[in-house]
Amino acid sequence: MSQPSSVASRDFDYDLFVVGGGSGGIRAARVAAAAGARVAVAEEKYLGGTCVNVGCVPKKIFMYGAEYASHFRQAKAFGWDLSVHGFDWKGFIAHKNAEIQRLNDIYRSLLVNSKVDLYMGRATILGSHDVTVLGKRLSAKNILIAVGGRPYKPDIPGIEHSITSDDFFFLEKLPRRALVVGGGYIAVELASILSGFGAETVLAYRGDKLLRDFDEGIREHLTQEIKERSSIDLRLRANVERILPDNQSGYRALLANGEELAADCILYATGRYPNVGGFGLENTGVTFSQQGFIDVDVCYRTRDPNIFAIGDVVGYSQLTPVALAEGTAVARYLFDKDAFHPVAYTAIPTAVFCTPSIGTVGLSEQLAEKHGYNVWIYESKFRPMRSAFSGDQAQAFMKLVVDANTDKVLGAHMVGPDAAEIIQGLAIAMNKGATKRDFDLTIGVHPSAAEEFVTMRQVVRETQPKHPHLEGTPP
Ligand code: FAD
Ligand code: NDP
C-alpha cells in the first residue's frame, strides 16, 4: 500500500471530504479510511442516498410485494386453495420504512466504525480545499463530489400536480387509478408495481417502443408482453400536454392527440439530471458536459485538480454498482495507488425489475452492428414452466449477439422471470471473453430458464459472416 497522503496534508482538517453519503460517497469514504486517510462525509438527507432510500431497495421491496398478486393467482394451479383478505398498504409502508431505517443505521455504523466523521447536513463547497457544513468551515486536501441526481419533470402546465419516484415510495394510500409518464427504467418498473398491487394503471410513453437504447428484441418483446398480457393500459406515442385538477378523478391529463386520461395519481418518470446546483460549484474550477454532468478524467479528477467526482453526478452509467466501483477506484487512486485499477465500463450487466423482468449485458444487436461487427443472432421464445403449468400465456425471450468473426458473445439479453439473477453469471463469462462455443460446451441447469442460454443453436439472423462457424453452432 502506498503512503496515505495524510503525511503530506497536516495543514488540512481532512485528507478527503466527501459531499454526499450515497452509494458512491460512502464506499469511497470507507475505502479511503481503510487506507489510513482522515475522512469526513456530509449527507444532507439520508444515509445510503438514492439507492437505499428512494431507489433500488424500496423499489425491489415494492416489486416483491406486488408480485404476490400473480403468485396468488397462479397458486390454484399448484393445488393451493387460498383466500386473500385484502392488502394493508399502511402496514406495508411502515414495514418498508423500518427496513430502510435499519439500513440507514447500518450505514451510519459502517462509517463510524471506519472512523469516518459524519456531518448530517448540506455541504457547500467554498473553494478547492474548503467546505462548510452545519455552520463549520472545514478544509480538506481533496474533495469528492458524490451528490447523485434528482428526478426531472418537463415544464408543462399543471406539472405541479404530478409526483416523482421520490414521492412514490411514501404514498399514504395505493392510487386507484394511476398514470405513469415515461418509457424508461423507472416508468416500466413503477407501472408494473402499481398494476401488480391492483391500481388501474396507464403507462403513457412518447415513443413507439419502451426502453430506448435497449436491444430491439428486448424492446419489442417487453412492449408486446405489456400490451397483450399485462393489466397495464399502455399508450404509445402519447404526449401529455397539460394536467388539470378534477373534482371526480383527482386529475386529468390532456394528451396532444386530444385524448384525456383521468387519474388520482400522476407519476412522472422522465429521467434524472445531475445534482450540480446550489452547493458552491461556482467557487471551483469544475466544468460540465453538455448534458450537465461533471467532467472528470479516468481517475475521476475534475478540472479542479483537488476535486473529484463519481456516481450519478458524473453520469457514465446511473447504476449503484457503478457508483460503488467508482467510489472504490477514486479512493484507491488517492490513498492506495497500488490497488487502483480503472473501472471497466464494458459489459456492465443491468436489470429492469418490471413484469416481466429484463436482464441485459453487453452490446445490443443494433449497437454491435453500429460498431462494425458482423453478428450472428440467436433467439429463443418460450413459456416458462411456471406460466405454462398455471395457464399464464407469458412468454420469456432470450437473445445472444455473437461476433461472427471471433465467435465471442458480445451481448446477452433476456425478458422473463429471474432475468436479473441469470444475467449476472453471464456477465462474468462475457467479461472473461466467452465465445458461443464456450456457451455451447457448458452443461445446462435443468429444468431452468437459464439453460436456454447454453442450448440456443439456430442462427436467426446474420450480418455478412466472414468465415465458417465453430462446431456446435449453426451450419
Ligand atoms: P446517490 O445515491 O443519489 O447519493 C447522493 C447523496 O448526496 C444523496 O444522499 C444526497 O442527499 C446527498 N447530497 C446531495 N447534495 C448534497 C450536499 N450539498 N451536501 C450533502 N449531501 C448532499 N440502480 C441500480 O443499480 N439498480 C436498481 O435497481 C436501481 N433502481 C433505482 C430505482 C429508482 C427509483 C431510482 C431513482 C434509481 C435507481 N437506481 C438503481 C440508480 C441508483 O439509485 C443510483 O445510480 C445510485 O444511487 C447513485 O449513487 P450516487 O452515490 O451517485 O448518488
Ligand atoms: P430513463 O432515461 O431510463 O427514461 C426516461 C424516460 O422518460 C424515457 O422513456 C424518455 O423518453 C422519457 N422522457 C424524457 N423526457 C421526456 C419528456 N419531456 N416528456 C415525456 N417523456 C420524456 O430515466 P429514468 O427516470 O427511468 O431512470 C433514470 C436512471 O436511473 C436510469 O437511466 C437508470 O440508469 C437508473 N435506474 C436504474 C434502475 C435499475 O437498474 N433497475 C431502475 C431505475 C432507475 P425517450 O426514450 O423518448 O427519450
XYZ file of C-alpha atoms and ligand atoms in Angstrom:
576
model
C 0.000 0.000 0.000
C 1.352 3.437 -0.832
C 1.763 6.062 1.865
C -1.519 7.765 2.783
C -1.389 11.369 1.678
C -2.222 12.482 5.228
C 1.527 12.598 5.774
C 1.703 15.462 3.301
C -1.504 17.150 4.345
C -1.148 18.055 8.001
C -2.496 21.529 7.356
C -5.894 20.249 6.346
C -8.634 19.028 8.652
C -9.123 16.017 6.377
C -7.396 14.164 3.568
C -10.764 13.619 1.913
C -14.056 15.400 2.360
C -16.935 13.565 0.659
C -20.017 15.566 -0.263
C -22.897 13.073 -0.436
C -23.472 9.952 1.667
C -24.996 7.782 -1.064
C -23.720 4.594 -2.662
C -20.584 6.106 -4.184
C -19.702 8.544 -1.401
C -19.950 6.041 1.426
C -17.930 3.457 -0.470
C -15.183 5.984 -1.256
C -15.099 7.184 2.360
C -14.751 3.683 3.763
C -12.070 2.571 1.313
C -10.126 5.789 1.880
C -10.376 5.460 5.667
C -9.283 1.819 5.488
C -6.186 3.021 3.624
C -5.363 5.362 6.504
C -6.830 8.626 5.241
C -8.633 11.088 7.514
C -12.096 11.253 6.012
C -15.363 13.108 6.528
C -18.736 12.670 4.830
C -21.536 15.231 4.629
C -25.032 13.945 3.923
C -27.987 16.303 3.822
C -30.935 13.879 3.795
C -30.452 10.199 4.325
C -27.534 7.811 4.546
C -27.319 5.390 1.651
C -28.589 8.013 -0.789
C -31.000 7.341 -3.615
C -30.462 3.588 -3.787
C -31.295 2.835 -0.172
C -33.997 5.425 0.406
C -35.855 6.155 -2.834
C -34.308 3.810 -5.377
C -33.168 0.218 -5.755
C -34.016 -1.010 -2.269
C -37.583 0.264 -1.755
C -38.284 -0.451 -5.433
C -37.316 -4.102 -5.002
C -39.358 -4.373 -1.806
C -42.371 -2.910 -3.627
C -41.775 -5.255 -6.536
C -41.709 -8.278 -4.224
C -44.943 -7.038 -2.638
C -46.665 -6.526 -5.981
C -45.596 -9.956 -7.264
C -47.693 -11.705 -4.647
C -50.794 -10.897 -6.697
C -49.618 -13.089 -9.567
C -48.317 -15.770 -7.176
C -51.751 -15.926 -5.546
C -53.352 -16.178 -8.983
C -51.053 -18.977 -10.061
C -51.232 -20.851 -6.746
C -54.529 -22.543 -7.580
C -52.945 -24.437 -10.478
C -50.434 -25.837 -7.986
C -53.186 -27.106 -5.713
C -53.356 -24.264 -3.191
C -56.774 -23.145 -2.051
C -56.150 -19.577 -0.893
C -58.405 -16.757 0.083
C -56.810 -13.331 0.240
C -58.430 -10.770 2.532
C -57.079 -7.549 1.067
C -53.870 -5.663 1.384
C -52.608 -3.465 4.223
C -50.857 -0.598 2.397
C -50.152 1.393 5.574
C -48.667 -1.635 7.309
C -46.559 -2.424 4.270
C -45.193 1.148 4.039
C -44.441 1.185 7.771
C -42.545 -2.100 7.486
C -40.645 -0.781 4.452
C -39.751 2.413 6.351
C -38.481 0.365 9.293
C -36.316 -1.712 6.971
C -34.863 1.407 5.358
C -34.183 2.859 8.812
C -32.338 -0.349 9.681
C -30.192 0.089 6.567
C -29.581 3.790 7.352
C -28.335 2.731 10.787
C -26.063 0.097 9.280
C -24.505 2.722 7.002
C -24.010 5.016 9.984
C -22.240 2.253 11.932
C -20.098 1.364 8.947
C -18.879 4.946 8.756
C -18.385 5.328 12.491
C -16.555 2.007 12.717
C -14.332 3.097 9.850
C -13.507 6.255 11.846
C -15.109 8.496 9.244
C -16.517 11.770 10.627
C -20.144 12.175 9.622
C -21.864 15.551 9.242
C -25.608 15.209 8.735
C -26.130 18.460 6.849
C -25.891 20.110 3.463
C -22.316 20.909 2.498
C -21.328 23.913 0.432
C -18.006 23.985 -1.344
C -16.173 27.278 -0.766
C -13.118 26.574 -2.907
C -10.679 23.851 -3.966
C -9.980 22.792 -0.358
C -12.760 24.298 1.727
C -16.302 23.357 2.619
C -18.872 24.496 5.097
C -21.421 22.232 6.775
C -23.565 22.622 9.900
C -22.045 26.075 10.397
C -18.471 24.731 10.480
C -15.757 25.656 7.993
C -13.556 22.657 7.232
C -10.579 22.081 4.977
C -9.542 19.010 3.026
C -6.672 18.090 0.768
C -9.177 16.527 -1.617
C -12.904 16.964 -2.030
C -15.073 14.251 -3.562
C -18.407 15.214 -5.085
C -20.812 12.278 -4.850
C -24.116 14.134 -4.787
C -26.075 11.948 -7.222
C -29.048 13.110 -9.235
C -32.687 14.027 -8.958
C -35.842 13.421 -10.975
C -36.533 15.592 -13.998
C -40.071 16.685 -14.913
C -40.907 18.516 -18.135
C -42.237 22.010 -17.715
C -45.856 21.624 -18.841
C -48.897 23.385 -17.379
C -50.108 21.577 -14.267
C -46.912 19.554 -13.766
C -47.015 20.531 -10.056
C -49.921 18.091 -9.668
C -47.659 15.165 -10.516
C -45.299 13.208 -8.297
C -41.934 11.523 -8.971
C -40.332 8.299 -7.788
C -39.072 10.226 -4.718
C -42.692 10.630 -3.561
C -43.958 7.278 -4.776
C -42.367 5.230 -2.001
C -44.161 7.282 0.672
C -47.700 7.401 -0.770
C -50.244 7.228 2.026
C -52.548 5.027 0.014
C -52.430 2.948 -3.087
C -53.731 5.022 -6.011
C -56.966 3.753 -7.502
C -56.097 4.966 -10.995
C -52.506 5.836 -11.772
C -50.966 7.455 -14.813
C -47.235 6.868 -15.244
C -45.466 9.048 -17.806
C -42.193 7.842 -19.367
C -40.835 4.731 -21.009
C -37.511 4.128 -19.285
C -36.364 2.074 -16.298
C -38.395 3.853 -13.635
C -41.601 4.176 -15.647
C -41.837 0.486 -16.526
C -40.804 -0.644 -13.053
C -43.227 1.582 -11.169
C -46.079 0.942 -13.626
C -45.545 -2.816 -13.098
C -45.590 -2.328 -9.330
C -48.731 -0.175 -9.347
C -50.589 -2.558 -11.589
C -49.345 -5.565 -9.608
C -50.811 -4.058 -6.447
C -54.119 -3.623 -8.266
C -54.138 0.052 -9.256
C -55.686 0.702 -12.674
C -52.513 1.800 -14.404
C -51.937 3.679 -17.634
C -48.372 3.922 -18.909
C -48.008 6.801 -21.353
C -44.821 6.878 -23.409
C -43.980 9.347 -26.151
C -42.109 6.758 -28.278
C -43.355 3.643 -30.034
C -41.359 1.033 -28.101
C -40.383 1.037 -24.435
C -36.816 1.247 -23.113
C -34.923 3.176 -25.742
C -31.251 2.110 -26.022
C -32.024 -1.485 -25.025
C -31.722 -4.272 -27.584
C -34.534 -4.042 -30.166
C -35.602 -7.631 -29.419
C -35.997 -6.783 -25.741
C -37.886 -3.606 -26.566
C -40.282 -5.362 -28.901
C -40.871 -8.315 -26.612
C -41.439 -6.224 -23.482
C -43.705 -3.787 -25.299
C -45.777 -6.689 -26.668
C -45.949 -8.520 -23.341
C -47.095 -5.387 -21.523
C -49.605 -4.549 -24.243
C -51.068 -8.019 -24.598
C -50.621 -9.796 -21.330
C -50.437 -7.291 -18.506
C -53.188 -5.241 -16.951
C -51.253 -2.051 -17.714
C -53.003 0.118 -20.274
C -50.015 1.033 -22.456
C -50.384 4.176 -24.542
C -47.611 4.650 -27.081
C -46.868 7.887 -28.954
C -48.695 9.567 -26.080
C -47.634 13.102 -25.194
C -49.142 14.708 -22.130
C -49.527 18.432 -22.743
C -51.344 19.633 -19.664
C -52.562 18.372 -16.277
C -55.693 19.721 -14.662
C -57.186 19.089 -11.239
C -60.525 17.309 -11.457
C -63.190 17.054 -8.774
C -64.113 13.482 -9.598
C -60.948 11.651 -10.526
C -58.335 13.858 -8.892
C -56.582 14.893 -12.096
C -56.982 14.848 -15.858
C -54.055 14.636 -18.252
C -54.689 16.131 -21.667
C -52.786 14.463 -24.494
C -51.580 16.029 -27.739
C -53.877 13.703 -29.711
C -56.899 15.124 -27.907
C -57.406 12.192 -25.521
C -57.871 12.702 -21.785
C -56.672 10.376 -19.060
C -58.153 10.554 -15.567
C -56.113 9.512 -12.545
C -55.809 10.131 -8.823
C -52.017 9.860 -9.094
C -49.839 11.064 -11.956
C -46.254 9.921 -11.712
C -43.551 11.379 -13.928
C -40.580 9.107 -14.625
C -38.981 11.152 -17.356
C -35.322 10.853 -16.472
C -32.934 12.189 -13.875
C -30.458 15.008 -14.006
C -27.257 15.540 -12.049
C -27.387 17.439 -8.763
C -24.983 20.217 -9.632
C -26.695 23.358 -8.397
C -26.720 25.240 -5.131
C -23.728 23.874 -3.264
C -20.902 26.098 -4.385
C -19.528 24.505 -7.547
C -19.266 28.032 -8.921
C -16.471 28.572 -6.361
C -14.387 25.851 -8.019
C -12.816 25.087 -11.393
C -15.246 22.186 -12.001
C -16.628 22.040 -15.558
C -19.660 20.311 -17.035
C -20.578 18.266 -20.085
C -23.315 19.393 -22.458
C -25.765 17.185 -20.570
C -24.801 18.886 -17.306
C -22.702 16.076 -15.797
C -19.405 16.908 -14.097
C -16.390 16.406 -16.401
C -13.793 14.018 -14.974
C -10.698 12.198 -16.235
C -10.078 8.433 -15.883
C -9.222 8.908 -12.208
C -12.406 10.954 -11.581
C -10.447 14.186 -11.211
C -12.419 17.250 -12.262
C -10.842 20.281 -13.926
C -10.148 21.500 -10.390
C -7.161 19.272 -9.523
C -8.116 18.619 -5.894
C -11.772 17.988 -6.551
C -13.018 14.595 -7.718
C -16.486 13.390 -8.697
C -18.170 9.986 -9.046
C -21.556 8.325 -9.478
C -24.737 9.751 -10.970
C -23.325 13.274 -10.972
C -20.735 12.076 -13.486
C -23.331 10.002 -15.289
C -21.246 7.318 -17.013
C -23.899 4.797 -16.038
C -26.504 5.713 -13.451
C -26.419 2.439 -11.523
C -25.495 1.680 -7.911
C -22.775 -0.904 -8.640
C -21.132 1.608 -10.982
C -21.159 4.316 -8.286
C -19.681 1.760 -5.859
C -16.940 0.761 -8.300
C -16.102 4.412 -8.974
C -16.030 5.113 -5.221
C -13.534 2.302 -4.696
C -11.451 3.409 -7.666
C -11.166 7.057 -6.638
C -10.291 6.193 -3.023
C -7.596 3.787 -4.160
C -6.276 6.260 -6.687
C -5.859 8.826 -3.910
C -4.726 6.678 -0.981
C -3.789 3.174 -2.151
C -2.400 3.564 -5.675
C -1.020 0.011 -5.909
C -4.535 -1.352 -5.576
C -6.032 1.090 -8.076
C -7.470 -0.158 -11.316
C -9.801 1.744 -13.613
C -13.461 0.823 -13.700
C -14.319 -1.392 -16.679
C -17.353 0.138 -18.319
C -17.785 -2.591 -20.906
C -20.293 -5.369 -20.345
C -21.998 -3.789 -17.327
C -24.973 -6.015 -16.568
C -28.241 -4.331 -15.735
C -31.769 -5.424 -14.906
C -35.115 -3.738 -15.167
C -37.381 -5.004 -12.417
C -40.603 -4.702 -14.352
C -43.038 -7.505 -15.136
C -41.766 -9.445 -16.986
C -38.279 -8.562 -15.809
C -35.302 -7.794 -18.021
C -31.646 -8.695 -17.748
C -29.104 -7.476 -20.214
C -25.339 -7.318 -20.612
C -23.050 -6.221 -23.417
C -23.927 -4.945 -26.843
C -27.395 -4.786 -28.301
C -27.739 -6.093 -31.844
C -28.072 -2.564 -33.169
C -25.006 -1.285 -31.269
C -22.905 -4.279 -32.345
C -23.752 -3.547 -35.963
C -23.059 0.138 -35.451
C -19.612 -0.755 -34.109
C -18.920 -2.682 -37.326
C -19.303 -6.242 -36.072
C -20.669 -8.976 -38.300
C -23.067 -10.612 -35.918
C -24.933 -13.872 -35.584
C -28.156 -13.595 -33.656
C -29.572 -16.443 -31.589
C -33.048 -16.087 -30.141
C -35.472 -18.156 -28.159
C -39.046 -17.548 -27.072
C -40.860 -19.925 -24.773
C -43.399 -20.189 -21.973
C -41.561 -20.623 -18.680
C -42.610 -23.726 -16.761
C -44.464 -21.861 -14.003
C -46.506 -19.928 -16.585
C -47.223 -22.966 -18.710
C -48.416 -25.002 -15.719
C -50.559 -22.243 -14.277
C -52.106 -21.339 -17.618
C -50.425 -17.939 -17.971
C -49.601 -17.024 -21.531
C -46.482 -15.011 -20.562
C -43.531 -15.710 -22.831
C -39.839 -15.435 -21.985
C -37.365 -14.169 -24.568
C -33.625 -14.727 -24.762
C -31.085 -13.498 -27.225
C -27.369 -13.775 -27.846
C -25.423 -11.397 -30.067
C -22.288 -13.189 -31.306
C -19.332 -11.799 -33.233
C -19.363 -13.916 -36.399
C -15.628 -13.410 -36.889
C -14.334 -14.373 -33.440
C -17.310 -16.321 -32.029
C -17.182 -14.041 -28.974
C -20.510 -13.404 -27.242
C -20.980 -9.642 -27.453
C -24.390 -9.363 -25.841
C -26.850 -11.435 -23.823
C -30.396 -10.219 -23.328
C -33.419 -11.658 -21.587
C -37.036 -10.861 -20.764
C -38.608 -13.252 -18.293
C -38.615 -14.485 -14.710
C -35.381 -14.184 -12.740
C -33.678 -12.277 -15.573
C -31.576 -10.250 -13.106
C -30.296 -13.372 -11.354
C -29.490 -15.107 -14.622
C -27.700 -12.250 -16.331
C -25.183 -11.719 -13.507
C -23.458 -15.058 -14.191
C -23.396 -14.442 -17.929
C -21.706 -11.083 -17.303
C -18.756 -12.874 -15.676
C -18.422 -15.211 -18.641
C -18.599 -12.316 -21.082
C -16.076 -10.270 -19.149
C -13.729 -13.238 -19.470
C -14.267 -13.216 -23.244
C -16.524 -16.281 -23.513
C -17.312 -17.486 -27.023
C -20.533 -19.034 -28.274
C -18.670 -22.329 -28.315
C -17.935 -21.901 -24.569
C -21.664 -21.392 -24.037
C -22.440 -24.489 -26.149
C -19.966 -26.644 -24.222
C -21.432 -25.593 -20.877
C -23.825 -28.086 -19.319
C -27.221 -26.567 -18.569
C -29.031 -26.441 -15.239
C -32.217 -28.393 -15.718
C -35.059 -27.602 -15.515
C -34.451 -23.879 -15.626
C -34.995 -20.957 -17.948
C -31.286 -20.153 -17.701
C -30.321 -23.355 -19.544
C -31.766 -21.857 -22.703
C -28.690 -19.623 -22.866
C -26.488 -22.700 -23.410
C -28.806 -24.554 -25.755
C -29.589 -21.990 -28.454
C -28.220 -23.449 -31.679
C -30.048 -21.806 -34.533
C -28.879 -18.526 -36.006
C -31.980 -16.494 -36.721
C -30.198 -13.620 -38.425
C -26.729 -12.775 -39.545
C -24.883 -9.845 -40.975
C -22.263 -10.979 -43.503
C -20.350 -13.607 -41.511
C -16.792 -13.806 -42.845
C -15.824 -17.417 -42.143
C -17.489 -20.691 -41.159
C -18.554 -21.045 -37.571
C -17.307 -23.483 -34.974
C -18.648 -26.901 -34.145
C -21.848 -26.865 -32.115
C -23.174 -23.703 -33.688
C -25.180 -23.341 -36.843
C -24.471 -24.834 -40.263
P -26.873 8.999 -4.553
O -27.089 7.620 -4.082
O -28.020 9.724 -5.119
O -26.281 9.809 -3.296
C -26.089 11.189 -3.333
C -26.292 11.722 -1.929
O -25.779 13.055 -1.863
C -27.767 11.829 -1.529
O -27.976 11.095 -0.355
C -27.990 13.328 -1.311
O -28.886 13.584 -0.252
C -26.591 13.795 -0.990
N -26.326 15.223 -1.261
C -26.599 15.913 -2.398
N -26.125 17.160 -2.300
C -25.549 17.269 -1.078
C -24.877 18.316 -0.396
N -24.661 19.508 -0.974
N -24.426 18.087 0.851
C -24.624 16.891 1.445
N -25.234 15.862 0.841
C -25.679 16.047 -0.406
N -29.567 1.381 -9.688
C -29.306 0.052 -9.749
O -28.153 -0.337 -9.938
N -30.303 -0.880 -9.593
C -31.585 -0.520 -9.372
O -32.461 -1.380 -9.240
C -31.888 0.873 -9.304
N -33.143 1.260 -9.073
C -33.418 2.601 -8.992
C -34.735 2.988 -8.766
C -35.055 4.323 -8.689
C -36.490 4.718 -8.448
C -34.017 5.302 -8.815
C -34.355 6.767 -8.705
C -32.713 4.928 -9.039
C -32.392 3.573 -9.136
N -31.095 3.148 -9.376
C -30.824 1.800 -9.467
C -29.990 4.111 -9.568
C -29.150 4.260 -8.283
O -30.006 4.557 -7.200
C -28.115 5.363 -8.459
O -27.349 5.107 -9.609
C -27.168 5.458 -7.259
O -27.878 5.688 -6.074
C -26.158 6.579 -7.488
O -25.324 6.709 -6.364
P -24.574 8.096 -6.057
O -23.670 7.819 -4.912
O -24.002 8.653 -7.293
O -25.719 9.100 -5.637
P -34.590 6.874 -18.358
O -33.595 7.733 -19.009
O -34.370 5.413 -18.291
O -36.004 7.102 -19.057
C -36.568 8.372 -19.180
C -37.847 8.231 -19.971
O -38.542 9.459 -19.955
C -37.590 7.867 -21.432
O -38.552 6.949 -21.833
C -37.776 9.213 -22.137
O -38.265 9.060 -23.454
C -38.851 9.837 -21.284
N -38.823 11.300 -21.341
C -37.761 12.112 -21.194
N -38.144 13.406 -21.283
C -39.472 13.397 -21.511
C -40.428 14.409 -21.701
N -40.089 15.695 -21.694
N -41.711 14.042 -21.917
C -42.077 12.738 -21.940
N -41.198 11.728 -21.750
C -39.912 12.056 -21.548
O -34.777 7.534 -16.930
P -35.497 7.021 -15.616
O -36.006 8.233 -14.956
O -36.443 5.931 -15.916
O -34.282 6.425 -14.780
C -33.084 7.201 -14.577
C -31.906 6.301 -14.431
O -31.923 5.658 -13.167
C -31.854 5.157 -15.435
O -31.304 5.569 -16.658
C -31.028 4.137 -14.741
O -29.660 4.365 -15.006
C -31.332 4.369 -13.274
N -32.277 3.339 -12.819
C -31.874 2.042 -12.809
C -32.737 1.050 -12.452
C -32.287 -0.371 -12.471
O -31.099 -0.604 -12.515
N -33.196 -1.331 -12.412
C -34.101 1.336 -12.050
C -34.426 2.741 -12.084
C -33.536 3.686 -12.455
P -37.289 8.743 -24.683
O -36.912 7.324 -24.546
O -38.162 9.009 -25.865
O -36.147 9.685 -24.565
